[in-house]
Structures are given as structure tokens and as C-alpha cells.
Short mmCIF file of C-alpha atoms in Angstrom, two decimals:
data_model
loop_
_atom_site.label_atom_id
_atom_site.label_comp_id
_atom_site.label_asym_id
_atom_site.label_seq_id
_atom_site.Cartn_x
_atom_site.Cartn_y
_atom_site.Cartn_z
CA UNK A 8 0.00 0.00 0.00
CA UNK A 9 1.40 3.40 -0.97
CA UNK A 10 2.17 6.07 1.61
CA UNK A 11 -0.09 9.10 1.88
CA UNK A 12 2.23 12.11 1.80
CA UNK A 13 -0.50 14.67 2.42
CA UNK A 14 0.37 17.16 5.14
CA UNK A 15 2.08 20.40 6.12
CA UNK A 16 5.79 20.69 5.39
CA UNK A 17 8.46 23.00 6.79
CA UNK A 18 10.96 23.55 4.00
CA UNK A 19 14.59 24.56 3.60
CA UNK A 20 16.35 25.89 0.51
CA UNK A 21 20.07 25.55 -0.18
CA UNK A 22 21.55 28.98 -0.73
CA UNK A 23 23.98 30.01 -3.45
CA UNK A 24 27.06 29.17 -1.37
CA UNK A 25 26.13 25.48 -1.69
CA UNK A 26 26.47 24.96 2.06
CA UNK A 27 23.88 27.01 3.94
CA UNK A 28 20.25 25.87 4.14
CA UNK A 29 17.86 28.77 4.77
CA UNK A 30 14.23 28.64 5.83
CA UNK A 31 11.84 28.12 2.93
CA UNK A 32 8.09 28.34 2.36
CA UNK A 33 5.38 26.35 4.10
CA UNK A 34 4.15 23.65 1.73
CA UNK A 35 0.74 21.99 2.13
CA UNK A 36 0.12 18.82 0.11
CA UNK A 37 -3.26 17.13 -0.39
CA UNK A 38 -2.76 14.00 -2.47
CA UNK A 39 -6.46 13.13 -2.51
CA UNK A 40 -7.42 16.49 -3.99
CA UNK A 41 -4.19 16.72 -6.04
CA UNK A 42 -3.44 20.17 -4.62
CA UNK A 43 -0.33 21.93 -3.35
CA UNK A 44 -0.04 25.35 -1.72
CA UNK A 45 3.14 27.35 -1.21
CA UNK A 46 2.85 29.94 1.58
CA UNK A 47 -0.91 29.75 1.16
CA UNK A 48 -0.84 30.28 -2.61
CA UNK A 49 -2.31 27.43 -4.65
CA UNK A 50 0.09 25.86 -7.14
CA UNK A 51 -1.32 25.72 -10.67
CA UNK A 52 -1.40 22.28 -12.31
CA UNK A 53 0.87 20.37 -9.91
CA UNK A 54 1.81 16.79 -10.73
CA UNK A 55 1.58 14.47 -7.74
CA UNK A 56 2.37 10.76 -7.99
CA UNK A 57 2.69 8.07 -5.34
CA UNK A 58 6.34 9.04 -4.81
CA UNK A 59 6.92 12.53 -6.22
CA UNK A 60 5.63 16.06 -6.70
CA UNK A 61 6.42 18.74 -9.28
CA UNK A 62 5.15 21.97 -10.78
CA UNK A 63 6.23 24.39 -13.51
CA UNK A 64 6.64 28.15 -13.70
CA UNK A 65 5.32 27.94 -17.26
CA UNK A 66 1.93 26.99 -15.79
CA UNK A 67 1.74 30.40 -14.13
CA UNK A 68 3.54 29.61 -10.87
CA UNK A 69 6.25 31.74 -9.25
CA UNK A 70 8.66 28.80 -9.29
CA UNK A 71 9.36 25.34 -10.67
CA UNK A 72 10.08 22.33 -8.50
CA UNK A 73 10.60 18.59 -8.69
CA UNK A 74 10.92 16.51 -5.51
CA UNK A 75 10.69 12.91 -4.34
CA UNK A 76 8.88 11.91 -1.18
CA UNK A 77 10.40 9.71 1.54
CA UNK A 78 9.60 8.40 5.00
CA UNK A 79 12.23 8.52 7.74
CA UNK A 80 11.74 7.79 11.44
CA UNK A 81 7.97 7.86 10.95
CA UNK A 82 7.96 11.36 9.40
CA UNK A 83 7.20 12.19 5.78
CA UNK A 84 9.59 14.39 3.87
CA UNK A 85 10.67 15.44 0.40
CA UNK A 86 13.98 16.18 -1.26
CA UNK A 87 14.67 17.63 -4.68
CA UNK A 88 15.03 20.84 -6.64
CA UNK A 89 13.40 24.25 -6.87
CA UNK A 90 14.03 27.29 -9.07
CA UNK A 91 12.51 30.74 -8.77
CA UNK A 92 10.78 32.40 -11.69
CA UNK A 93 11.50 30.91 -15.10
CA UNK A 94 14.97 29.66 -14.20
CA UNK A 95 15.94 26.07 -14.99
CA UNK A 96 16.06 23.57 -12.14
CA UNK A 97 19.59 23.23 -10.70
CA UNK A 98 21.70 20.16 -11.45
CA UNK A 99 21.82 19.16 -7.77
CA UNK A 100 19.19 19.02 -5.03
CA UNK A 101 18.53 22.31 -3.22
CA UNK A 102 15.06 21.84 -1.69
CA UNK A 103 14.14 19.84 1.41
CA UNK A 104 10.96 19.55 3.45
CA UNK A 105 9.75 17.67 6.50
CA UNK A 106 6.25 17.05 7.81
CA UNK A 107 6.24 16.49 11.55
CA UNK A 108 4.36 17.65 14.60
CA UNK A 109 5.86 20.48 16.63
CA UNK A 110 7.94 18.95 19.43
CA UNK A 111 6.40 21.37 21.97
CA UNK A 112 2.70 21.95 22.54
CA UNK A 113 1.60 25.43 21.44
CA UNK A 114 0.69 26.16 25.09
CA UNK A 115 4.44 26.22 25.86
CA UNK A 116 4.47 29.57 24.05
CA UNK A 117 1.36 31.04 25.70
CA UNK A 118 1.82 34.75 26.40
CA UNK A 119 1.34 38.28 25.15
CA UNK A 120 4.14 39.29 22.82
CA UNK A 121 5.06 42.90 22.09
CA UNK A 122 5.48 42.75 18.32
CA UNK A 123 7.78 44.79 16.09
CA UNK A 124 7.98 44.97 12.32
CA UNK A 125 10.82 46.25 10.22
CA UNK A 126 9.95 49.04 7.80
CA UNK A 127 12.93 49.99 5.69
CA UNK A 128 15.85 50.11 8.12
CA UNK A 129 13.79 50.79 11.25
CA UNK A 130 11.96 48.50 13.64
CA UNK A 131 8.61 49.93 14.75
CA UNK A 132 6.07 48.78 17.31
CA UNK A 133 3.39 46.59 15.75
CA UNK A 134 0.91 45.86 18.54
CA UNK A 135 0.68 42.44 20.14
CA UNK A 136 0.52 38.78 19.27
CA UNK A 137 -1.34 36.72 21.88
CA UNK A 138 -0.91 32.97 22.15
CA UNK A 139 -3.50 31.30 24.35
CA UNK A 140 -3.54 27.77 23.00
CA UNK A 141 -5.39 26.80 20.93
CA UNK A 142 -6.22 30.43 20.16
CA UNK A 143 -3.93 32.90 18.40
CA UNK A 144 -4.64 36.59 17.84
CA UNK A 145 -2.75 39.48 16.27
CA UNK A 146 -3.68 43.02 17.21
CA UNK A 147 -7.01 41.86 18.57
CA UNK A 148 -8.03 39.82 15.52
CA UNK A 149 -8.34 36.05 15.82
CA UNK A 150 -6.08 34.09 13.50
CA UNK A 151 -7.80 31.36 11.51
CA UNK A 152 -6.48 28.22 9.83
CA UNK A 153 -2.98 28.52 11.27
CA UNK A 154 -0.38 25.78 10.88
CA UNK A 155 1.71 24.74 13.88
CA UNK A 156 4.52 22.30 13.16
CA UNK A 157 8.21 21.77 13.82
CA UNK A 158 11.15 19.45 14.03
CA UNK A 159 13.67 18.47 16.67
CA UNK A 160 17.04 16.98 17.46
CA UNK A 161 19.25 18.10 20.30
CA UNK A 162 17.07 21.24 20.26
CA UNK A 163 13.47 21.94 19.27
CA UNK A 164 12.19 24.19 16.50
CA UNK A 165 8.49 25.16 16.70
CA UNK A 166 6.96 27.06 13.78
CA UNK A 167 3.62 28.89 13.58
CA UNK A 168 2.27 30.22 10.28
CA UNK A 169 -0.91 31.69 8.88
CA UNK A 170 -1.83 33.06 5.49
CA UNK A 171 -4.21 35.42 3.74
CA UNK A 172 -5.70 32.46 1.88
CA UNK A 173 -6.93 31.26 5.29
CA UNK A 174 -8.97 34.43 5.78
CA UNK A 175 -6.27 36.43 7.59
CA UNK A 176 -5.10 39.96 6.85
CA UNK A 177 -1.44 39.01 6.32
CA UNK A 178 0.98 36.15 5.71
CA UNK A 179 3.13 35.26 8.72
CA UNK A 180 5.74 32.56 9.42
CA UNK A 181 7.44 32.67 12.84
CA UNK A 182 9.60 30.42 15.00
CA UNK A 183 9.67 30.52 18.79
CA UNK A 184 12.59 30.61 21.23
CA UNK A 185 13.57 31.73 24.73
CA UNK A 186 16.15 34.45 25.24
CA UNK A 187 18.94 34.33 27.79
CA UNK A 188 16.70 35.98 30.41
CA UNK A 189 13.92 33.44 29.96
CA UNK A 190 11.54 35.69 28.04
CA UNK A 191 9.61 34.08 25.20
CA UNK A 192 10.40 35.46 21.77
CA UNK A 193 9.51 34.88 18.15
CA UNK A 194 11.16 35.82 14.88
CA UNK A 195 10.10 35.45 11.27
CA UNK A 196 8.35 37.06 8.34
CA UNK A 197 5.23 39.19 7.94
CA UNK A 198 4.08 40.26 4.49
CA UNK A 199 0.99 41.07 2.45
CA UNK A 200 2.07 41.44 -1.16
CA UNK A 201 4.60 39.56 -3.22
CA UNK A 202 6.93 36.81 -2.11
CA UNK A 203 8.11 35.94 1.38
CA UNK A 204 10.78 38.46 2.51
CA UNK A 205 14.38 37.35 2.14
CA UNK A 206 15.24 38.78 5.56
CA UNK A 207 13.25 38.38 8.78
CA UNK A 208 11.11 41.47 9.36
CA UNK A 209 8.87 40.44 12.26
CA UNK A 210 9.83 39.79 15.87
CA UNK A 211 8.30 39.86 19.33
CA UNK A 212 8.97 39.34 23.02
CA UNK A 213 6.98 38.78 26.19
CA UNK A 214 9.29 41.27 27.89
CA UNK A 215 7.54 44.56 28.66
CA UNK A 216 9.58 46.92 26.54
CA UNK A 217 8.93 49.90 24.25
CA UNK A 218 11.92 48.85 22.14
CA UNK A 219 12.25 45.91 19.75
CA UNK A 220 14.11 42.91 21.20
CA UNK A 221 17.76 43.24 20.29
CA UNK A 222 18.32 39.60 19.42
CA UNK A 223 19.63 37.49 16.63
CA UNK A 224 18.40 33.94 16.46
CA UNK A 225 20.61 31.36 14.82
CA UNK A 226 19.31 27.87 14.20
CA UNK A 227 21.82 25.21 13.20
CA UNK A 228 20.17 22.35 11.35
CA UNK A 229 21.99 19.28 10.08
CA UNK A 230 20.64 18.08 6.73
CA UNK A 231 22.17 15.06 5.08
CA UNK A 232 21.02 12.70 2.36
CA UNK A 233 21.91 9.16 1.47
CA UNK A 234 20.69 6.60 -1.00
CA UNK A 235 19.66 3.03 -0.42
CA UNK A 236 19.43 0.51 -3.22
CA UNK A 237 16.84 -2.23 -3.13
CA UNK A 238 17.15 -5.05 -5.65
CA UNK A 239 14.37 -7.51 -6.38
CA UNK A 240 15.09 -10.55 -8.51
CA UNK A 241 12.31 -12.72 -9.81
CA UNK A 242 12.64 -16.41 -9.15
CA UNK A 243 14.09 -18.46 -11.99
CA UNK A 244 11.65 -21.21 -12.77
CA UNK A 245 12.46 -24.11 -15.03
CA UNK A 246 9.56 -26.10 -16.37
CA UNK A 247 10.45 -29.28 -18.19
CA UNK A 248 7.92 -31.30 -20.10
CA UNK A 249 9.05 -34.55 -21.69
CA UNK A 250 6.98 -36.13 -24.42
CA UNK A 251 7.76 -39.42 -26.09
CA UNK A 252 10.17 -37.89 -28.57
CA UNK A 253 10.42 -34.23 -27.55
CA UNK A 254 11.81 -32.42 -24.50
CA UNK A 255 10.61 -28.83 -24.03
CA UNK A 256 12.34 -26.65 -21.45
CA UNK A 257 11.00 -23.20 -20.56
CA UNK A 258 12.99 -20.82 -18.35
CA UNK A 259 11.35 -17.60 -17.18
CA UNK A 260 13.33 -14.44 -17.81
CA UNK A 261 15.42 -13.19 -14.90
CA UNK A 262 14.15 -9.74 -14.07
CA UNK A 263 16.12 -7.41 -11.80
CA UNK A 264 14.36 -4.30 -10.51
CA UNK A 265 16.51 -1.79 -8.69
CA UNK A 266 14.93 1.10 -6.83
CA UNK A 267 17.12 3.90 -5.51
CA UNK A 268 15.56 5.71 -2.58
CA UNK A 269 16.93 8.97 -1.20
CA UNK A 270 16.72 9.25 2.58
CA UNK A 271 17.15 12.64 4.23
CA UNK A 272 18.02 13.40 7.84
CA UNK A 273 16.84 16.76 9.21
CA UNK A 274 17.93 17.48 12.77
CA UNK A 275 17.89 20.68 14.79
CA UNK A 276 21.31 20.91 16.41
CA UNK A 277 21.22 24.22 18.27
CA UNK A 278 19.00 27.24 18.79
CA UNK A 279 20.97 30.24 19.98
CA UNK A 280 19.65 33.60 21.15
CA UNK A 281 22.32 36.29 21.11
CA UNK A 282 22.39 40.02 21.71
CA UNK A 283 23.04 42.24 18.72
CA UNK A 284 22.81 45.94 17.92
CA UNK A 285 19.40 47.54 17.96
CA UNK A 286 17.84 47.92 14.51
CA UNK A 287 20.30 45.38 13.13
CA UNK A 288 18.68 42.88 10.78
CA UNK A 289 17.35 39.66 12.25
CA UNK A 290 18.71 36.98 10.00
CA UNK A 291 16.76 33.99 8.81
CA UNK A 292 17.59 30.72 10.56
CA UNK A 293 20.40 28.99 8.76
CA UNK A 294 20.88 25.26 8.40
CA UNK A 295 24.29 23.66 8.15
CA UNK A 296 24.99 20.97 5.56
CA UNK A 297 27.23 19.15 8.01
CA UNK A 298 25.93 16.41 10.27
CA UNK A 299 28.53 17.09 12.98
CA UNK A 300 26.53 18.44 15.91
CA UNK A 301 29.53 20.01 17.66
CA UNK A 302 30.68 21.71 14.48
CA UNK A 303 27.19 22.98 13.77
CA UNK A 304 26.81 24.39 17.26
CA UNK A 305 30.20 26.11 16.98
CA UNK A 306 29.29 27.54 13.58
CA UNK A 307 25.96 28.77 14.91
CA UNK A 308 27.70 30.43 17.85
CA UNK A 309 30.05 32.20 15.46
CA UNK A 310 27.14 33.31 13.29
CA UNK A 311 25.30 34.65 16.31
CA UNK A 312 28.19 36.92 17.10
CA UNK A 313 28.54 38.11 13.50
CA UNK A 314 25.34 37.53 11.49
CA UNK A 315 25.91 36.29 7.99
CA UNK A 316 24.41 37.82 4.87
CA UNK A 317 22.50 34.64 4.13
#
């Protein structure tokens, strides 16, 4: 029986340096309805099979993609390629997604967050986000059809998102964390028109403060892929029939079927909250290609002191 890969997926996109995985869009797959949404926007004419998913920019989409589904440790995922606009798909995989429940219940993040949004080069107060699980509100308006998901490893990553297609006034993707003083914080993107911002522009803290939280959040994620080869050989059957003068021997053809399956490991290695200059950009969480937890944590620590341009 084939696996049902329907679900919500956190995604990661390999950046141009070939090493850093940055946060990507939220993908929602419904195999029964043959639909895919990307950050709440319905993909036009997607192709979904029992093991893969693809779409084309030439169909009127903002990107092209081709991925294969997999199951690892009980969680569905995909791995493949994506290209923005009318660009050709890259020669190597640059797109990864995982569908798994958030490791922490949403109630862990209950609180009233003083929100701030970046306009140009300045952070300005943007009201409040209130989490009172299972309810979420933003500036007094209830949020509908939100998606709460995440992934884990030696650290947890919990993501909350909602979109205009769900009846909301804006598109938002945020991740939660605690700062060094124990205050709850979030960081992410808030937009209405166009594509998801390339740099985080939305943040908040439960600390009572008239100023935006001066934090940089660095998330080190280990993503690795491997292939397994499964070979099935049909049984060789020899049927011999002997008549009085004739011997007939029939041998079935030997058929070898080899299936190559790509398995992807996605593990959160470290979530670091670090102080940075006020009004400095809050960088998107970066994911390391390495699977060395110590090295990833060290790299994340270095990034937190000097944010990258990724």
C-alpha cells in the first residue's frame, strides 16, 4: 500500500554558497485532492504521484520544483530541486521539506508578545501577538487556519504560520525561542504582497519593553542525504515437459528491478539567542549541511556573534 504524503511541510532551501540551508516556504500537500499550496498560494497544475511532486513556472507559478517523497523515522519528507521564476532547475538538489508535529505543545508559548515589524531600516512597534492555546490573535483579531509544526534533534524548533488564503489579513511565518533571560520570543516574516521576505522582518517578546528585542536567532540544522538501493530478482523457474520424442524446457526471464531511494536526515542541532545591535537585521535561521553536531553548534555560535548575509 502506498504512503499518503498529504500534510504540512516545513521547508529549507540551499543557498547560493552550496552549504547554507535557509528557511523556505510552508508547503501543504493534499494527495487526494491533487493540490499543493506554497505559503498559502495554490500551485497551478501540480503533478503528484505516489512518490513525487512537481510543478512548472510555465503553468503560471512563481517557481518550478521537482521533488521525491520519503519516510524517515515515521515522518514524511521530500527532497529535490526548486528554481525561482522561469529559471531552470539546478543540477543538484537544493530543496528539502519535513512534515512532523511540533515537538512542543503550542501552550508552551502562551503569552502576550510585544510585536515589532521592520519598515525599511527601522523596527517599529506593531501591537501584540497573543498565544492562548489553541487560540492565536494578532492586534485583537483572531487568526484562523494557522499551521503549527516543527522538528527536533538536540534542540526543538516550533513554527507557527498563517496566510491570507486562510482568511487572515497578512501572511506570517514565525519560530519561537527563549532568550537568555527566559523571556519568550519569536522571529520570522510578515508580508501582504509579493513573495516571502528574504530577511526576517517580524519579531516579538513577552518582555515589557517599548523597544524591539535586540536579538539574533541562529538555528543550526543538520541536513544530510543518502541513497539506499533495493534489488528484487524474480525467481528463476524451469519447467520441463518430456513427451515421447520431444523435450521442451521453458525458463522464465530473470528480471532485476533496482529502486534507488533517497533518505534525508533533518535534525535541529542548536537554537541560539544572542544580543546584537538595535535595529540590526534579524537573519533567517540557517541550516548547516554538516551532520557534525559540535561543528554545527560552533558555527551557529560564530554566526550569532557576527550575522551572515545569508
